[in-house]
GROMACS .gro file of C-alpha atoms in nm:
model
   86
    1MET     CA    1   1.697  -2.193  -2.995
    2GLU     CA    2   1.938  -2.384  -2.776
    3ILE     CA    3   2.123  -2.069  -2.670
    4PHE     CA    4   1.813  -1.968  -2.474
    5ASN     CA    5   1.793  -2.298  -2.289
    6ASP     CA    6   2.085  -2.455  -2.103
    7SER     CA    7   2.345  -2.227  -2.257
    8ARG     CA    8   2.171  -1.917  -2.122
    9LYS     CA    9   2.288  -1.986  -1.767
   10ILE     CA   10   2.644  -2.063  -1.877
   11ILE     CA   11   2.664  -1.741  -2.078
   12SER     CA   12   2.509  -1.540  -1.797
   13ASN     CA   13   2.759  -1.675  -1.545
   14PHE     CA   14   3.043  -1.599  -1.785
   15VAL     CA   15   2.923  -1.240  -1.831
   16GLU     CA   16   2.883  -1.197  -1.454
   17LYS     CA   17   3.243  -1.309  -1.405
   18LYS     CA   18   3.354  -1.042  -1.651
   19LEU     CA   19   3.163  -0.764  -1.475
   20GLN     CA   20   3.489  -0.618  -1.344
   21ILE     CA   21   3.576  -0.518  -1.701
   22LEU     CA   22   3.262  -0.304  -1.716
   23ARG     CA   23   3.330  -0.166  -1.369
   24GLU     CA   24   3.651  -0.014  -1.507
   25ASN     CA   25   3.435   0.215  -1.724
   26SER     CA   26   3.359   0.518  -1.506
   27ASP     CA   27   3.019   0.593  -1.664
   28PHE     CA   28   2.904   0.234  -1.622
   29ASN     CA   29   3.042   0.216  -1.270
   30GLN     CA   30   2.861   0.534  -1.162
   31LYS     CA   31   2.533   0.398  -1.299
   32TYR     CA   32   2.594   0.056  -1.144
   33ILE     CA   33   2.658   0.204  -0.801
   34ARG     CA   34   2.362   0.441  -0.827
   35LEU     CA   35   2.132   0.158  -0.933
   36SER     CA   36   2.239  -0.051  -0.634
   37ASP     CA   37   2.194   0.243  -0.399
   38ALA     CA   38   1.854   0.331  -0.547
   39ILE     CA   39   1.734  -0.028  -0.512
   40ASP     CA   40   1.842  -0.031  -0.147
   41GLU     CA   41   1.683   0.310  -0.080
   42LEU     CA   42   1.353   0.210  -0.232
   43ALA     CA   43   1.344  -0.130  -0.064
   44SER     CA   44   1.400   0.027   0.278
   45CYS     CA   45   1.085   0.241   0.260
   46LEU     CA   46   0.837  -0.013   0.124
   47THR     CA   47   0.576  -0.204   0.317
   48ASN     CA   48   0.619  -0.581   0.343
   49GLU     CA   49   0.367  -0.639   0.063
   50GLN     CA   50   0.530  -0.377  -0.160
   51ASN     CA   51   0.873  -0.518  -0.081
   52GLU     CA   52   0.763  -0.865  -0.193
   53LEU     CA   53   0.644  -0.722  -0.524
   54PHE     CA   54   0.962  -0.516  -0.559
   55ASP     CA   55   1.176  -0.824  -0.491
   56GLU     CA   56   0.983  -1.011  -0.759
   57ILE     CA   57   1.038  -0.726  -1.006
   58VAL     CA   58   1.413  -0.718  -0.937
   59LYS     CA   59   1.435  -1.097  -0.966
   60LEU     CA   60   1.248  -1.093  -1.297
   61PHE     CA   61   1.473  -0.813  -1.421
   62TYR     CA   62   1.782  -1.025  -1.357
   63GLN     CA   63   1.620  -1.334  -1.507
   64THR     CA   64   1.530  -1.151  -1.829
   65GLU     CA   65   1.880  -1.002  -1.833
   66GLU     CA   66   2.012  -1.357  -1.881
   67TYR     CA   67   1.831  -1.367  -2.215
   68TYR     CA   68   1.986  -1.034  -2.316
   69PHE     CA   69   2.330  -1.170  -2.230
   70ALA     CA   70   2.267  -1.484  -2.437
   71LEU     CA   71   2.137  -1.284  -2.732
   72SER     CA   72   2.428  -1.040  -2.715
   73TYR     CA   73   2.676  -1.327  -2.701
   74SER     CA   74   2.504  -1.503  -2.990
   75LEU     CA   75   2.504  -1.188  -3.202
   76GLY     CA   76   2.868  -1.123  -3.118
   77VAL     CA   77   2.964  -1.473  -3.228
   78LYS     CA   78   2.755  -1.452  -3.544
   79TYR     CA   79   2.840  -1.097  -3.646
   80GLY     CA   80   3.170  -1.043  -3.467
   81GLU     CA   81   3.371  -0.967  -3.778
   82GLU     CA   82   3.109  -0.723  -3.908
   83LEU     CA   83   3.099  -0.546  -3.570
   84LYS     CA   84   3.471  -0.474  -3.598
   85GLN     CA   85   3.392  -0.263  -3.905
   86LEU     CA   86   3.156  -0.029  -3.716
   0.00000   0.00000   0.00000
């Protein structure tokens, strides 16, 4: 599907620009801050080899998140009207 090729990056960048909207939700914001703090805490106590693996894991997490963003956007476009009825 094309949405998972070139469009994936465009959608991901768009979602990232809208992150402030999510940050206004206190539950999300608490989790977002805690995740960032936990990542920093863990990274600071790892060996160099472990830190390389951890960095790879975090990078892969963000790369796969791009696909989630694209899928969510695609589903929203396709089923947007039906979602309003939920």
